[in-house]
Coordinates of C-alpha atoms in Angstrom, one line a residue:
Chain A
M1 CA 0.0 0.0 0.0
K2 CA 2.8 2.4 1.0
L3 CA 4.7 1.6 -2.1
K4 CA 1.7 2.0 -4.3
S5 CA 1.0 5.4 -2.8
S6 CA 4.6 6.5 -3.3
L7 CA 4.4 5.5 -6.9
L8 CA 1.2 7.4 -7.3
M9 CA 2.8 10.5 -5.8
L10 CA 5.7 10.1 -8.1
C11 CA 3.6 9.8 -11.2
A12 CA 1.5 12.8 -10.1
A13 CA 4.7 14.8 -9.5
L14 CA 5.9 14.1 -13.0
S15 CA 2.7 15.1 -14.6
V16 CA 2.6 18.4 -12.9
A17 CA 5.6 19.5 -14.7
A18 CA 3.6 19.7 -17.8
C19 CA 1.1 22.1 -16.3
T20 CA 1.7 25.7 -17.1
D21 CA -1.7 27.3 -16.5
P22 CA -1.8 28.5 -12.9
N23 CA -5.2 30.2 -13.4
R24 CA -7.0 27.0 -14.3
F25 CA -5.8 25.2 -11.2
G26 CA -5.5 28.1 -8.9
G27 CA -2.0 28.8 -7.4
G28 CA -1.0 28.5 -3.8
D29 CA 0.4 31.4 -1.9
D30 CA 2.9 33.7 -3.4
A31 CA 5.2 33.1 -0.4
L32 CA 8.8 32.8 -1.6
A33 CA 10.1 30.8 1.3
T34 CA 12.1 27.8 0.2
G35 CA 11.1 24.4 1.5
A36 CA 13.4 21.6 2.8
N37 CA 13.4 20.0 -0.6
G38 CA 14.4 23.2 -2.4
A39 CA 10.9 23.8 -3.8
V40 CA 9.2 27.1 -3.4
A41 CA 6.9 26.7 -0.4
G42 CA 3.3 26.8 -1.4
S43 CA 3.9 26.2 -5.1
A44 CA 2.9 23.1 -6.9
S45 CA 6.4 21.8 -6.6
D46 CA 6.2 21.8 -2.8
P47 CA 4.6 18.4 -2.0
S48 CA 3.0 19.8 1.2
S49 CA 1.2 22.6 -0.6
P50 CA -2.5 22.8 -1.5
A51 CA -1.4 23.5 -5.0
Y52 CA 0.4 20.2 -5.2
F53 CA -2.6 18.5 -3.7
K54 CA -4.8 20.0 -6.4
Q55 CA -2.5 19.5 -9.3
A56 CA -0.3 16.5 -8.6
I57 CA -2.6 14.3 -6.6
G58 CA -5.9 15.5 -8.1
D59 CA -8.6 17.2 -6.0
R60 CA -11.6 15.7 -7.7
V61 CA -13.3 12.5 -8.5
L62 CA -15.9 12.1 -11.2
F63 CA -19.2 10.1 -11.3
A64 CA -21.4 8.3 -13.8
I65 CA -24.9 9.7 -14.6
D66 CA -27.1 9.7 -11.5
Q67 CA -24.5 7.6 -9.6
S68 CA -22.5 8.2 -6.5
T69 CA -20.4 5.0 -6.7
L70 CA -16.7 5.6 -6.8
T71 CA -14.9 4.5 -10.0
P72 CA -11.5 2.8 -9.9
E73 CA -9.9 6.0 -11.0
G74 CA -11.8 7.9 -8.3
R75 CA -10.6 5.5 -5.6
A76 CA -7.0 5.8 -6.9
T77 CA -7.2 9.6 -6.6
L78 CA -8.7 9.4 -3.1
D79 CA -5.9 7.0 -2.1
G80 CA -3.5 9.8 -3.0
Q81 CA -5.6 12.3 -1.2
A82 CA -5.7 10.2 1.9
V83 CA -1.9 9.7 2.0
W84 CA -1.4 13.5 1.5
L85 CA -3.9 14.3 4.3
L86 CA -2.2 11.9 6.7
Q87 CA 1.1 13.5 5.9
N88 CA -0.2 17.0 6.2
A89 CA -2.2 16.7 9.4
D90 CA -2.7 20.4 9.9
F91 CA -5.1 20.6 7.0
T92 CA -8.8 20.0 7.1
A93 CA -11.0 19.6 4.0
V94 CA -14.5 20.4 2.8
I95 CA -15.6 17.9 0.1
E96 CA -18.0 19.6 -2.4
G97 CA -20.5 17.4 -4.2
H98 CA -21.8 18.5 -7.6
A99 CA -24.3 17.3 -10.2
D100 CA -24.8 18.1 -13.9
E101 CA -27.8 20.1 -15.0
Q102 CA -29.9 17.0 -16.0
G103 CA -32.0 16.8 -12.9
T104 CA -34.3 18.8 -10.7
R105 CA -32.7 21.2 -8.2
E106 CA -33.6 19.5 -5.0
Y107 CA -32.8 16.0 -6.2
N108 CA -29.4 17.2 -7.4
L109 CA -28.6 18.7 -4.0
A110 CA -29.3 15.4 -2.5
L111 CA -27.3 13.6 -5.2
G112 CA -24.4 16.0 -4.7
A113 CA -24.5 15.1 -1.0
R114 CA -24.3 11.4 -1.8
R115 CA -21.2 12.0 -4.0
A116 CA -19.4 14.2 -1.5
D117 CA -20.2 11.6 1.2
A118 CA -18.9 8.7 -0.9
A119 CA -15.6 10.5 -1.2
R120 CA -15.6 11.4 2.5
A121 CA -16.4 7.9 3.6
Y122 CA -13.6 6.5 1.4
L123 CA -11.0 8.9 2.9
V124 CA -12.1 7.8 6.4
T125 CA -11.6 4.1 5.5
Q126 CA -8.1 5.1 4.4
G127 CA -7.4 6.5 7.8
V128 CA -8.2 10.2 7.6
Q129 CA -9.9 11.4 10.8
A130 CA -13.6 12.0 10.2
S131 CA -13.4 15.2 12.2
R132 CA -11.1 16.7 9.6
L133 CA -13.6 16.3 6.8
Q134 CA -16.9 18.2 6.1
V135 CA -19.2 17.8 3.1
V136 CA -21.3 20.3 1.2
S137 CA -23.5 19.8 -1.9
Y138 CA -23.9 22.4 -4.5
G139 CA -26.3 20.3 -6.6
K140 CA -26.3 21.8 -10.1
E141 CA -25.5 25.3 -9.0
R142 CA -21.8 25.4 -9.7
P143 CA -20.9 23.7 -13.0
I144 CA -17.4 24.2 -14.2
E145 CA -18.2 23.3 -17.8
I146 CA -21.2 25.0 -19.4
C147 CA -22.0 23.1 -22.6
S148 CA -25.1 20.9 -22.6
D149 CA -23.7 17.6 -23.6
E150 CA -21.9 14.7 -22.0
T151 CA -18.4 16.0 -22.5
C152 CA -19.3 18.8 -20.1
Y153 CA -21.7 16.9 -17.9
A154 CA -19.0 14.2 -17.2
K155 CA -16.7 16.9 -15.7
N156 CA -19.5 18.5 -13.7
R157 CA -20.5 15.3 -11.9
R158 CA -17.8 15.6 -9.3
A159 CA -16.7 15.6 -5.7
V160 CA -13.9 18.1 -5.1
T161 CA -11.8 18.0 -2.0
V162 CA -11.1 21.7 -1.0
L163 CA -8.4 22.1 1.6
A164 CA -8.5 24.5 4.5
G165 CA -6.2 25.3 7.4
G166 CA -2.5 24.4 7.1
L167 CA 0.4 26.2 8.7
S168 CA -0.1 29.4 6.8
S169 CA -3.5 30.1 8.3
Chain B
M1 CA -50.8 50.0 1.0
M2 CA -54.3 49.4 2.1
Y3 CA -57.2 49.0 -0.3
R4 CA -60.8 49.3 0.5
V5 CA -63.5 47.9 -1.6
L6 CA -65.9 50.8 -1.2
C7 CA -68.9 48.6 -2.1
A8 CA -71.1 48.7 -5.1
L9 CA -72.3 51.9 -6.7
V10 CA -75.8 50.6 -6.4
G11 CA -75.4 49.4 -2.8
V12 CA -74.5 45.8 -3.4
C13 CA -71.4 44.3 -1.9
L14 CA -69.1 41.7 -3.5
T15 CA -70.5 39.2 -1.1
A16 CA -73.9 39.6 -2.6
L17 CA -72.8 38.7 -6.1
I18 CA -73.8 35.1 -6.0
P19 CA -77.4 35.6 -7.2
T20 CA -76.0 37.7 -10.1
L21 CA -73.7 34.9 -11.1
A22 CA -76.5 32.5 -11.1
I23 CA -78.3 34.6 -13.6
A24 CA -75.2 35.0 -15.6
Q25 CA -74.8 31.3 -16.0
S26 CA -77.8 31.0 -18.1
G27 CA -76.8 33.9 -20.3
P28 CA -74.4 34.0 -23.2
L29 CA -71.5 35.8 -21.4
R30 CA -70.0 32.8 -19.7
I31 CA -66.8 30.9 -20.1
E32 CA -66.6 27.4 -18.8
I33 CA -62.9 27.0 -18.4
T34 CA -63.2 23.2 -18.0
E35 CA -64.5 22.8 -21.5
G36 CA -61.0 22.7 -23.0
V37 CA -60.1 24.8 -26.1
I38 CA -62.5 27.6 -26.6
E39 CA -62.7 30.6 -28.9
P40 CA -61.4 33.6 -26.9
L41 CA -64.2 35.9 -26.0
P42 CA -64.1 39.3 -27.6
V43 CA -63.9 42.1 -24.9
A44 CA -63.7 45.8 -25.2
V45 CA -61.8 47.8 -22.5
P46 CA -62.0 51.5 -23.5
D47 CA -59.7 53.9 -21.6
L48 CA -61.2 54.7 -18.2
V49 CA -62.9 58.1 -18.1
A50 CA -60.9 60.8 -16.4
E51 CA -63.1 62.4 -13.7
T52 CA -60.4 64.7 -12.4
A53 CA -58.0 67.0 -14.4
G54 CA -54.9 65.2 -15.4
S55 CA -56.1 61.6 -14.7
A56 CA -56.6 60.7 -18.4
E57 CA -53.2 59.1 -18.7
M58 CA -54.0 57.0 -15.6
G59 CA -57.3 56.0 -17.1
A60 CA -55.5 54.8 -20.2
Q61 CA -52.8 52.9 -18.2
L62 CA -55.5 51.2 -16.0
S63 CA -57.4 50.0 -19.1
R64 CA -54.2 48.6 -20.6
V65 CA -53.4 46.5 -17.4
I66 CA -57.0 45.3 -17.1
A67 CA -57.0 44.2 -20.8
A68 CA -53.5 42.6 -20.5
D69 CA -54.7 40.6 -17.5
L70 CA -57.8 39.3 -19.4
I71 CA -56.0 38.6 -22.6
G72 CA -53.1 36.9 -20.7
T73 CA -55.5 34.2 -19.6
G74 CA -56.0 33.1 -23.2
L75 CA -59.8 33.2 -22.6
F76 CA -60.3 36.7 -24.0
R77 CA -59.3 38.7 -27.0
E78 CA -59.3 42.4 -27.0
L79 CA -61.1 44.5 -29.6
P80 CA -58.8 47.5 -30.7
S81 CA -60.1 50.9 -29.8
S82 CA -59.8 51.8 -33.5
A83 CA -62.8 49.5 -34.1
F84 CA -65.0 51.3 -31.5
I85 CA -68.1 53.0 -32.8
S86 CA -69.2 54.4 -29.5
Q87 CA -66.7 56.3 -27.4
V88 CA -67.2 56.1 -23.6
T89 CA -66.8 59.7 -22.3
D90 CA -69.3 59.6 -19.5
F91 CA -69.2 56.7 -17.0
G92 CA -72.8 57.4 -16.0
A93 CA -74.3 57.5 -19.5
P94 CA -76.3 54.6 -20.9
V95 CA -74.3 52.1 -22.9
Q96 CA -75.0 52.0 -26.7
Y97 CA -75.3 48.2 -26.9
A98 CA -76.0 48.3 -30.7
D99 CA -72.7 50.0 -31.3
W100 CA -70.8 47.3 -29.3
K101 CA -72.8 44.5 -30.8
A102 CA -71.9 45.8 -34.3
I103 CA -68.2 45.2 -33.6
N104 CA -69.0 41.8 -32.0
A105 CA -67.9 42.8 -28.5
Q106 CA -69.4 40.3 -26.1
A107 CA -68.1 41.9 -22.9
L108 CA -67.6 45.6 -22.3
V109 CA -65.6 47.0 -19.3
T110 CA -66.1 50.7 -18.7
G111 CA -64.6 52.7 -15.9
A112 CA -63.7 56.0 -14.5
V113 CA -60.8 57.3 -12.5
S114 CA -60.2 60.2 -10.2
V115 CA -56.9 61.2 -8.7
Q116 CA -56.5 63.6 -5.8
G117 CA -53.0 64.0 -4.4
N118 CA -51.7 60.5 -4.0
Q119 CA -55.2 59.0 -3.7
I120 CA -56.8 57.2 -6.6
N121 CA -60.4 56.1 -7.0
V122 CA -61.5 53.7 -9.7
K123 CA -65.1 52.8 -10.6
F124 CA -66.0 50.2 -13.2
R125 CA -69.0 48.3 -14.7
L126 CA -69.1 45.1 -16.7
Y127 CA -71.6 44.7 -19.5
D128 CA -72.9 41.6 -21.2
V129 CA -73.4 43.2 -24.6
F130 CA -75.5 40.5 -26.3
S131 CA -77.9 40.3 -23.3
G132 CA -78.0 44.1 -23.2
A133 CA -77.5 44.1 -19.5
E134 CA -74.9 44.8 -16.8
L135 CA -73.2 41.7 -15.4
G136 CA -73.0 42.1 -11.7
S137 CA -73.0 45.6 -10.2
G138 CA -70.6 48.4 -10.6
L139 CA -67.8 48.5 -8.0
Q140 CA -65.2 50.9 -6.9
F141 CA -61.7 50.6 -5.5
A142 CA -59.7 53.2 -3.7
G143 CA -56.0 53.3 -2.8
T144 CA -52.8 55.2 -3.4
T145 CA -51.5 56.1 -6.8
D146 CA -48.3 54.0 -6.4
G147 CA -50.6 51.0 -6.1
W148 CA -52.6 51.7 -9.3
R149 CA -51.6 48.5 -10.9
R150 CA -53.1 46.5 -8.0
I151 CA -56.4 48.4 -8.6
A152 CA -56.3 47.4 -12.3
H153 CA -55.6 43.8 -11.3
K154 CA -58.6 43.9 -8.8
V155 CA -60.9 45.1 -11.5
A156 CA -59.7 42.4 -13.9
D157 CA -60.1 39.8 -11.1
V158 CA -63.7 40.8 -10.7
V159 CA -64.4 40.7 -14.5
Y160 CA -62.7 37.3 -14.8
S161 CA -64.6 36.0 -11.8
R162 CA -68.0 37.1 -13.0
I163 CA -67.5 35.6 -16.5
T164 CA -65.8 32.3 -15.5
G165 CA -67.4 31.7 -12.1
E166 CA -63.8 31.1 -10.8
S167 CA -61.9 33.3 -8.5
G168 CA -59.2 35.4 -10.2
Y169 CA -55.4 35.5 -9.8
F170 CA -54.2 38.8 -11.1
D171 CA -53.8 40.7 -7.8
S172 CA -51.2 38.3 -6.6
R173 CA -47.4 38.3 -6.1
V174 CA -44.7 35.7 -7.0
V175 CA -41.5 35.2 -5.1
Y176 CA -38.6 33.8 -7.3
V177 CA -34.9 33.7 -7.9
S178 CA -33.6 36.5 -10.1
E179 CA -30.6 35.3 -12.1
T180 CA -27.8 37.0 -14.1
G181 CA -24.6 35.7 -15.6
P182 CA -23.4 32.6 -17.4
K183 CA -24.0 29.1 -16.1
D184 CA -20.5 28.9 -14.5
N185 CA -20.9 32.3 -12.8
R186 CA -24.6 32.6 -12.1
R187 CA -25.6 35.2 -9.6
K188 CA -28.8 34.6 -7.8
R189 CA -30.9 36.8 -5.5
L190 CA -34.4 36.6 -4.2
A191 CA -37.0 38.8 -5.7
V192 CA -40.8 39.3 -5.4
M193 CA -42.9 40.7 -8.2
D194 CA -46.5 41.1 -9.3
Y195 CA -47.8 38.0 -11.1
D196 CA -47.2 39.7 -14.4
G197 CA -43.6 40.6 -13.8
A198 CA -44.2 44.2 -12.7
N199 CA -43.0 45.9 -9.5
V200 CA -40.0 43.7 -8.9
Q201 CA -38.4 44.1 -5.5
Y202 CA -35.2 42.4 -4.5
L203 CA -35.1 40.7 -1.1
T204 CA -31.5 39.6 -0.8
G205 CA -28.2 40.4 -2.3
S206 CA -26.4 38.0 -4.8
D207 CA -23.3 37.3 -2.7
D208 CA -24.5 33.9 -1.7
I209 CA -26.4 31.2 -3.7
V210 CA -30.1 31.4 -2.8
L211 CA -32.6 28.8 -3.9
A212 CA -36.3 27.9 -4.1
P213 CA -38.2 30.6 -2.1
R214 CA -41.6 29.5 -1.0
F215 CA -44.5 31.8 0.1
S216 CA -46.5 31.1 3.2
K217 CA -50.3 30.7 2.5
A218 CA -50.9 34.3 3.6
G219 CA -48.0 35.6 1.6
D220 CA -46.4 37.4 4.5
R221 CA -43.3 35.2 4.9
V222 CA -41.0 33.3 2.6
L223 CA -38.9 30.2 3.3
Y224 CA -35.7 29.8 1.2
T225 CA -32.3 28.1 1.1
S226 CA -29.1 30.1 1.3
Y227 CA -25.4 29.2 1.3
E228 CA -24.6 32.2 3.6
T229 CA -22.8 30.0 6.1
G230 CA -21.0 28.0 3.4
F231 CA -23.6 25.2 3.7
P232 CA -27.2 25.1 2.5
R233 CA -29.5 26.4 5.3
I234 CA -33.1 27.3 5.5
Y235 CA -34.1 30.9 6.3
V236 CA -37.5 32.4 7.0
L237 CA -38.0 36.0 5.8
D238 CA -40.7 38.5 6.6
V239 CA -41.7 40.1 3.3
G240 CA -42.8 43.4 4.8
S241 CA -39.7 44.1 7.0
V242 CA -37.2 41.9 4.9
Q243 CA -36.0 40.6 8.3
R244 CA -34.8 37.0 8.2
R245 CA -33.6 34.3 10.5
V246 CA -32.0 30.9 10.0
L247 CA -34.3 28.0 10.8
E248 CA -31.6 25.7 12.1
N249 CA -27.9 25.6 11.9
N250 CA -26.7 22.1 12.7
Q251 CA -23.1 21.3 11.9
G252 CA -22.6 18.3 9.7
T253 CA -26.0 18.6 8.0
M254 CA -27.5 20.4 5.1
S255 CA -31.1 21.5 5.0
F256 CA -33.1 22.6 1.9
A257 CA -36.4 22.2 0.0
P258 CA -38.6 23.9 2.7
R259 CA -42.3 24.5 2.4
F260 CA -44.9 25.9 4.8
A261 CA -47.9 23.9 5.9
P262 CA -51.2 25.7 5.4
D263 CA -51.2 26.6 9.1
G264 CA -48.1 28.8 8.5
Q265 CA -46.5 27.4 11.7
T266 CA -45.2 24.0 10.4
V267 CA -42.4 23.7 7.9
V268 CA -41.4 20.6 6.0
Y269 CA -38.0 20.3 4.5
S270 CA -35.1 18.0 3.7
I271 CA -32.0 17.3 5.8
S272 CA -29.0 15.6 4.2
Q273 CA -26.7 13.9 6.6
G274 CA -24.0 11.7 5.3
S275 CA -25.3 10.1 2.0
N276 CA -28.9 10.2 3.2
T277 CA -31.6 12.8 2.6
D278 CA -34.9 12.6 4.6
I279 CA -37.9 14.7 5.1
H280 CA -38.4 16.4 8.5
S281 CA -40.9 18.9 9.9
M282 CA -40.4 21.7 12.3
N283 CA -42.7 24.0 14.3
I284 CA -41.1 27.3 13.6
N285 CA -42.3 28.8 16.9
S286 CA -41.2 26.1 19.2
G287 CA -38.3 24.7 17.1
V288 CA -39.6 21.2 17.8
T289 CA -38.7 18.8 14.9
Q290 CA -40.0 15.5 13.7
R291 CA -38.5 13.0 11.2
L292 CA -41.1 12.0 8.6
T293 CA -39.2 9.6 6.4
N294 CA -36.6 7.1 7.4
T295 CA -35.1 5.3 4.4
P296 CA -31.6 5.3 3.0
A297 CA -33.0 6.8 -0.2
I298 CA -33.2 10.5 -1.3
E299 CA -36.5 11.9 0.0
T300 CA -37.1 15.6 -0.8
A301 CA -39.3 18.3 -2.3
P302 CA -42.3 17.9 0.1
S303 CA -45.5 19.8 -0.4
F304 CA -48.6 19.8 1.8
S305 CA -52.2 19.1 0.6
P306 CA -54.3 22.3 1.1
D307 CA -56.0 20.7 4.2
G308 CA -52.6 20.0 5.7
A309 CA -53.4 16.3 6.2
R310 CA -51.0 14.9 3.6
I311 CA -47.7 15.5 2.0
V312 CA -46.6 14.7 -1.5
F313 CA -42.8 14.3 -2.0
E314 CA -40.2 12.6 -4.3
S315 CA -38.1 9.6 -3.4
D316 CA -35.7 7.3 -5.3
R317 CA -36.5 4.4 -2.9
S318 CA -37.7 2.4 -5.9
G319 CA -34.4 3.0 -7.7
S320 CA -35.5 6.1 -9.6
Q321 CA -37.0 9.4 -8.7
Q322 CA -40.8 9.0 -8.2
L323 CA -43.7 10.7 -6.4
Y324 CA -45.2 9.5 -3.1
V325 CA -48.0 10.6 -0.8
M326 CA -47.9 10.1 3.0
S327 CA -49.7 11.4 6.1
A328 CA -48.5 14.8 7.4
S329 CA -47.1 12.9 10.4
G330 CA -45.0 10.6 8.2
G331 CA -45.0 6.8 8.1
Q332 CA -46.3 4.7 5.2
A333 CA -46.1 6.3 1.8
T334 CA -48.0 5.4 -1.4
R335 CA -46.3 5.7 -4.7
I336 CA -48.4 7.7 -7.2
S337 CA -46.2 8.1 -10.3
F338 CA -45.8 5.1 -12.6
G339 CA -45.2 6.5 -16.1
E340 CA -41.9 6.3 -18.0
G341 CA -39.1 8.5 -16.7
R342 CA -38.4 10.3 -13.5
Y343 CA -40.7 12.6 -11.5
G344 CA -39.8 15.4 -9.1
T345 CA -40.8 18.7 -7.5
P346 CA -44.4 17.7 -6.8
V347 CA -46.7 20.6 -5.8
W348 CA -50.3 20.0 -4.5
S349 CA -52.9 22.2 -6.2
P350 CA -54.8 24.8 -4.0
R351 CA -58.0 23.0 -4.9
G352 CA -56.6 19.8 -3.6
D353 CA -57.4 17.7 -6.7
L354 CA -54.2 17.7 -8.7
I355 CA -50.4 17.4 -8.3
A356 CA -48.1 19.4 -10.6
F357 CA -44.7 17.9 -11.2
T358 CA -41.5 18.0 -13.2
K359 CA -41.0 14.9 -15.4
Q360 CA -37.7 13.9 -17.0
S361 CA -38.0 11.5 -19.8
K362 CA -35.9 10.6 -22.9
G363 CA -33.6 13.6 -22.4
R364 CA -36.5 16.1 -22.2
F365 CA -38.2 17.9 -19.3
H366 CA -41.9 18.4 -18.8
I367 CA -44.3 20.2 -16.5
G368 CA -47.3 18.0 -15.9
V369 CA -50.3 17.4 -13.7
M370 CA -51.9 14.2 -12.4
R371 CA -54.7 13.5 -10.0
V372 CA -53.8 12.9 -6.4
D373 CA -54.0 9.1 -6.9
G374 CA -51.6 9.3 -9.8
S375 CA -54.2 8.8 -12.5
E376 CA -54.9 11.0 -15.6
E377 CA -51.3 12.2 -16.0
R378 CA -51.2 15.0 -18.5
L379 CA -48.0 16.7 -19.7
L380 CA -48.4 20.5 -20.3
T381 CA -44.9 21.4 -21.6
A382 CA -41.8 20.0 -23.2
S383 CA -38.3 21.5 -23.5
F384 CA -34.7 21.0 -22.8
L385 CA -35.2 21.9 -19.2
D386 CA -38.6 22.8 -17.6
E387 CA -38.7 22.7 -13.9
G388 CA -40.3 23.7 -10.6
P389 CA -44.1 24.3 -11.1
T390 CA -46.1 26.6 -8.8
W391 CA -49.9 27.1 -8.8
S392 CA -51.9 30.3 -9.4
P393 CA -54.1 31.0 -6.3
N394 CA -57.2 29.7 -8.2
G395 CA -55.4 26.5 -9.4
R396 CA -55.9 27.3 -13.1
V397 CA -52.4 28.3 -14.2
I398 CA -49.0 27.0 -13.5
M399 CA -45.8 29.0 -13.5
F400 CA -42.4 27.4 -13.9
A401 CA -38.8 28.0 -15.0
R402 CA -37.4 27.1 -18.5
E403 CA -33.6 27.0 -19.0
T404 CA -32.3 27.0 -22.5
Q405 CA -29.6 24.7 -23.7
G406 CA -25.9 25.2 -24.1
A407 CA -23.2 27.6 -22.9
G408 CA -25.5 30.7 -23.4
G409 CA -28.3 29.0 -21.5
R410 CA -30.7 31.3 -19.6
S411 CA -33.5 30.7 -17.2
T412 CA -36.9 32.4 -17.8
L413 CA -40.2 32.2 -16.0
Y414 CA -43.2 30.9 -18.0
S415 CA -46.8 30.3 -17.3
V416 CA -49.2 27.7 -18.8
D417 CA -52.9 26.7 -18.3
I418 CA -53.5 23.4 -16.7
T419 CA -55.1 22.5 -20.0
G420 CA -51.7 22.9 -21.6
R421 CA -52.8 26.0 -23.5
N422 CA -51.5 29.5 -23.4
L423 CA -47.8 29.0 -22.8
R424 CA -46.2 32.4 -22.4
P425 CA -43.1 33.9 -20.8
V426 CA -43.4 36.1 -17.8
R427 CA -41.4 39.4 -18.4
T428 CA -38.9 39.9 -15.6
P429 CA -36.0 42.3 -15.7
E430 CA -33.4 39.5 -15.4
G431 CA -33.5 35.8 -15.7
G432 CA -35.8 33.9 -13.3
S433 CA -36.1 30.5 -11.7
D434 CA -37.9 28.8 -8.8
P435 CA -41.1 30.8 -8.8
S436 CA -43.6 30.5 -5.8
W437 CA -47.0 32.0 -6.4
G438 CA -48.5 33.8 -3.4
P439 CA -52.2 34.2 -2.5
L440 CA -54.8 36.6 -4.0
Q441 CA -54.2 39.8 -2.0
P442 CA -56.8 41.1 0.3

């Protein structure tokens, strides 16, 4: 398990090098302090930064239509999130559940809650303290893609782990 | 804004109209709404006669709103003033029935307006042209000039009521969510408007997501859901003072989909905890809560029957979203929707005989109605996304939101008859969603 996680982290770290669009993923702090490993603290190259969590590990898992069951890809992402959260114990997280626009407002709120809770429950089984995790559903209120077909819908059906806390706060 | 019905010009009050209506039923000037598609009845609404200097423009505006109300029902068509043979210049003068008959006007509404300071007084009479007689008695309404549209709506409500035998719905307000911006940056704020989209007043800012406002039966308070705390929470807002308070704020839960019981004291709503969403009720004075459903499924969108005895709601306990009816105290629920597709957002009609709902089937959304036992399902609309029906106070019209497809999609309020006729947009200054129709105002 430990080895698998390390490999995941490595793969993720490699993939981040290709990312050059800070706006899309949101940067960390602009702090210029240098971390122990020589990376700029708070930047995506600092493995203890929220930016790294977001970009290298992946802050979101996606769901099938009207489903809240985690996919194998989703579980792999959450494995990485769990390892990170265990290593960075001063962070807490709010897991945001979302739905695509195909559904009524109230049902989608409840569906988003199911998705957020599926991610939360999985992180807890991986050892993350339940008290560090909160869930919120936005239903269909906060799509990130706005076309009305499956290419967009697939990205909108998501649970996003949003970090809070950390040493900087 | 207080309005007084000053009683009839000939000394007959509104409450004494019943015998008049009985006579009208046997005459020609009668619309039976239940008879399905009908030829709109030709009506003439000349400008109201100005009885004080400078009130002519007000007289014209009043007649436009009265006519718009009537035409908006789809039951009437207006004869243009250019076709008039007789001009009404004296409210007291006898009506030249032959002149109105000649242009085929079946109903004629005449009126007079006087304005003094900020006080306005409106008199009107309704004539059955082909019978050559007045239908009901003349009435007058008084109020302040800033409320002139309400007076026009009250006149139209009386006309509608006398001709159809049903109560009207024009002097009513709708609370809704006013929307601006693209889908990925939608700004929402609560708003209240006249039923026709006029007199919009904003009740909240747009800093936080607000959803699904619901009027109390009396129209004095609104329940809604806001993300002010970062989590969906239910608030109760007093429409007059715009003061609001959170209903409950329990960590680790989300609450949404509130609706008042007819008593105005009990609220039903959904609580999500973990992966589960159930329906609860709360007495808003005592804060005492009760859990009404207890399954691992999604149970949400509860709506009371008008007698307060039962609740219709949606649940996916069968594996897909369907409609159920249970006692207001919870317990055993009976499934009522069995058609193809998914059913949500049920709303009990004010008459108690129908349930309006949103249906999702084969990639399309519909607004529909069915009887309380689930029989006689009838779809009224079809589009990319129709959602969230609300009933007019008389149970004849349904308002809902229609969102258009794609990146430029926008949400607009629409209304439609329960016969499926007369689909029309409601003109609001911005986009609109989640309408909740309030009562006919006193």
